[in-house]
Amino acid sequence: MAAIMTYLNPEQHWVCPNCTHEDVSYQAGVVTRMHACKGAALMTMPMVLAGIDAKIELVERGDYVGSDNVQMDAEGKPWMSAITTREDGQDCVTYAPHATTQGVI
């Protein structure tokens, strides 16, 4: 007798605490939804599951930018990271500078 396996793709509702954006995913496992947040000058920000009390804050880049190709918002302000704070802990999205090259490789 063959075993029958059922794969569940749970429906998860996502919200952004900084704007009105909402989304739905159907992926099993650990997933984080991201979006261009209108409440954070269009930076790519994480979303949280609906019903979770959380706040998401941008952390301004504190080091010298110089010629680094860093992530900037729509207003030209450089950001280091976005920190999601929930009752049970924190998550962090880091906006690392982009690597660049010059000349022939």
PDB file of C-alpha atoms in Angstrom:
ATOM      1  CA  MET A   1       0.000   0.000   0.000  1.00  0.00           C
ATOM      2  CA  ALA A   2       1.400   3.382  -1.012  1.00  0.00           C
ATOM      3  CA  ALA A   3       1.588   6.198   1.511  1.00  0.00           C
ATOM      4  CA  ILE A   4      -0.293   9.368   0.658  1.00  0.00           C
ATOM      5  CA  MET A   5       1.548  12.568   1.458  1.00  0.00           C
ATOM      6  CA  THR A   6      -0.135  15.930   1.617  1.00  0.00           C
ATOM      7  CA  TYR A   7       1.869  19.100   1.216  1.00  0.00           C
ATOM      8  CA  LEU A   8       0.297  22.088   2.891  1.00  0.00           C
ATOM      9  CA  ASN A   9       0.893  25.592   1.700  1.00  0.00           C
ATOM     10  CA  PRO A  10      -0.461  27.656   4.568  1.00  0.00           C
ATOM     11  CA  GLU A  11      -2.029  31.009   3.815  1.00  0.00           C
ATOM     12  CA  GLN A  12      -0.207  33.722   5.758  1.00  0.00           C
ATOM     13  CA  HIS A  13      -1.296  37.363   5.906  1.00  0.00           C
ATOM     14  CA  TRP A  14       1.426  40.015   6.121  1.00  0.00           C
ATOM     15  CA  VAL A  15       1.197  43.703   7.086  1.00  0.00           C
ATOM     16  CA  CYS A  16       3.574  46.634   7.360  1.00  0.00           C
ATOM     17  CA  PRO A  17       3.410  48.608  10.616  1.00  0.00           C
ATOM     18  CA  ASN A  18       4.832  51.687   8.813  1.00  0.00           C
ATOM     19  CA  CYS A  19       2.360  51.925   5.903  1.00  0.00           C
ATOM     20  CA  THR A  20      -0.873  50.368   4.649  1.00  0.00           C
ATOM     21  CA  HIS A  21       0.728  47.631   2.521  1.00  0.00           C
ATOM     22  CA  GLU A  22      -0.653  44.100   2.993  1.00  0.00           C
ATOM     23  CA  ASP A  23       0.220  40.820   1.278  1.00  0.00           C
ATOM     24  CA  VAL A  24      -0.624  37.109   1.368  1.00  0.00           C
ATOM     25  CA  SER A  25       1.840  34.230   0.943  1.00  0.00           C
ATOM     26  CA  TYR A  26       1.286  30.505   0.433  1.00  0.00           C
ATOM     27  CA  GLN A  27       4.797  29.217   1.160  1.00  0.00           C
ATOM     28  CA  ALA A  28       5.590  26.642   3.809  1.00  0.00           C
ATOM     29  CA  GLY A  29       8.620  27.198   6.029  1.00  0.00           C
ATOM     30  CA  VAL A  30      10.314  30.355   7.188  1.00  0.00           C
ATOM     31  CA  VAL A  31       9.591  33.287   4.904  1.00  0.00           C
ATOM     32  CA  THR A  32       9.965  37.044   5.230  1.00  0.00           C
ATOM     33  CA  ARG A  33       8.008  39.305   2.928  1.00  0.00           C
ATOM     34  CA  MET A  34       9.680  42.521   1.802  1.00  0.00           C
ATOM     35  CA  HIS A  35       8.258  45.595   0.051  1.00  0.00           C
ATOM     36  CA  ALA A  36       9.119  49.151  -0.994  1.00  0.00           C
ATOM     37  CA  CYS A  37       7.636  50.958   2.012  1.00  0.00           C
ATOM     38  CA  LYS A  38       5.837  54.240   1.395  1.00  0.00           C
ATOM     39  CA  GLY A  39       6.151  54.999   5.119  1.00  0.00           C
ATOM     40  CA  ALA A  40       9.956  54.680   4.990  1.00  0.00           C
ATOM     41  CA  ALA A  41      10.857  56.695   1.866  1.00  0.00           C
ATOM     42  CA  LEU A  42      10.540  53.594  -0.385  1.00  0.00           C
ATOM     43  CA  MET A  43      13.262  51.571   1.366  1.00  0.00           C
ATOM     44  CA  THR A  44      12.913  47.796   1.032  1.00  0.00           C
ATOM     45  CA  MET A  45      11.399  46.891   4.388  1.00  0.00           C
ATOM     46  CA  PRO A  46      10.303  43.626   6.003  1.00  0.00           C
ATOM     47  CA  MET A  47       6.670  42.893   6.796  1.00  0.00           C
ATOM     48  CA  VAL A  48       5.279  41.076   9.843  1.00  0.00           C
ATOM     49  CA  LEU A  49       2.553  38.489  10.176  1.00  0.00           C
ATOM     50  CA  ALA A  50      -0.876  40.025  10.719  1.00  0.00           C
ATOM     51  CA  GLY A  51      -1.778  40.094  14.400  1.00  0.00           C
ATOM     52  CA  ILE A  52       1.838  40.371  15.598  1.00  0.00           C
ATOM     53  CA  ASP A  53       2.517  43.555  17.573  1.00  0.00           C
ATOM     54  CA  ALA A  54       5.781  44.887  16.135  1.00  0.00           C
ATOM     55  CA  LYS A  55       7.607  48.013  15.101  1.00  0.00           C
ATOM     56  CA  ILE A  56      10.155  48.416  12.316  1.00  0.00           C
ATOM     57  CA  GLU A  57      12.717  51.192  12.556  1.00  0.00           C
ATOM     58  CA  LEU A  58      15.407  52.336  10.138  1.00  0.00           C
ATOM     59  CA  VAL A  59      18.915  52.864  11.525  1.00  0.00           C
ATOM     60  CA  GLU A  60      20.828  55.674   9.844  1.00  0.00           C
ATOM     61  CA  ARG A  61      24.313  54.871   8.567  1.00  0.00           C
ATOM     62  CA  GLY A  62      26.728  56.185  11.196  1.00  0.00           C
ATOM     63  CA  ASP A  63      30.001  55.640   9.360  1.00  0.00           C
ATOM     64  CA  TYR A  64      31.631  57.695   6.614  1.00  0.00           C
ATOM     65  CA  VAL A  65      30.037  56.930   3.233  1.00  0.00           C
ATOM     66  CA  GLY A  66      32.815  58.284   1.000  1.00  0.00           C
ATOM     67  CA  SER A  67      32.713  56.576  -2.397  1.00  0.00           C
ATOM     68  CA  ASP A  68      30.822  53.500  -1.123  1.00  0.00           C
ATOM     69  CA  ASN A  69      27.683  52.599  -3.072  1.00  0.00           C
ATOM     70  CA  VAL A  70      25.316  52.470  -0.068  1.00  0.00           C
ATOM     71  CA  GLN A  71      21.534  52.016   0.101  1.00  0.00           C
ATOM     72  CA  MET A  72      19.762  55.357   0.102  1.00  0.00           C
ATOM     73  CA  ASP A  73      16.085  56.179   0.400  1.00  0.00           C
ATOM     74  CA  ALA A  74      14.089  58.235  -2.107  1.00  0.00           C
ATOM     75  CA  GLU A  75      15.295  61.410  -0.360  1.00  0.00           C
ATOM     76  CA  GLY A  76      19.007  60.489  -0.604  1.00  0.00           C
ATOM     77  CA  LYS A  77      19.509  59.580   3.065  1.00  0.00           C
ATOM     78  CA  PRO A  78      21.861  56.595   3.684  1.00  0.00           C
ATOM     79  CA  TRP A  79      20.565  53.760   5.905  1.00  0.00           C
ATOM     80  CA  MET A  80      22.461  50.987   7.682  1.00  0.00           C
ATOM     81  CA  SER A  81      19.625  48.610   8.616  1.00  0.00           C
ATOM     82  CA  ALA A  82      15.985  48.040   9.487  1.00  0.00           C
ATOM     83  CA  ILE A  83      15.266  46.522  12.907  1.00  0.00           C
ATOM     84  CA  THR A  84      12.021  44.682  13.586  1.00  0.00           C
ATOM     85  CA  THR A  85      11.169  44.573  17.297  1.00  0.00           C
ATOM     86  CA  ARG A  86       8.553  42.134  18.598  1.00  0.00           C
ATOM     87  CA  GLU A  87       7.588  40.969  22.061  1.00  0.00           C
ATOM     88  CA  ASP A  88       9.770  37.853  21.680  1.00  0.00           C
ATOM     89  CA  GLY A  89      12.861  39.420  20.105  1.00  0.00           C
ATOM     90  CA  GLN A  90      14.371  41.336  17.218  1.00  0.00           C
ATOM     91  CA  ASP A  91      15.316  40.756  13.590  1.00  0.00           C
ATOM     92  CA  CYS A  92      17.616  42.910  11.504  1.00  0.00           C
ATOM     93  CA  VAL A  93      17.866  43.541   7.769  1.00  0.00           C
ATOM     94  CA  THR A  94      21.263  45.000   6.856  1.00  0.00           C
ATOM     95  CA  TYR A  95      21.715  47.263   3.839  1.00  0.00           C
ATOM     96  CA  ALA A  96      25.306  46.443   2.880  1.00  0.00           C
ATOM     97  CA  PRO A  97      27.195  48.613   0.364  1.00  0.00           C
ATOM     98  CA  HIS A  98      27.330  47.276  -3.195  1.00  0.00           C
ATOM     99  CA  ALA A  99      30.632  46.031  -4.544  1.00  0.00           C
ATOM    100  CA  THR A 100      31.995  47.775  -7.636  1.00  0.00           C
ATOM    101  CA  THR A 101      34.913  47.216 -10.021  1.00  0.00           C
ATOM    102  CA  GLN A 102      36.907  49.381 -12.376  1.00  0.00           C
ATOM    103  CA  GLY A 103      38.963  48.485 -15.399  1.00  0.00           C
ATOM    104  CA  VAL A 104      39.298  45.137 -17.124  1.00  0.00           C
ATOM    105  CA  ILE A 105      39.133  41.946 -15.118  1.00  0.00           C
TER     106      ILE A 105
END
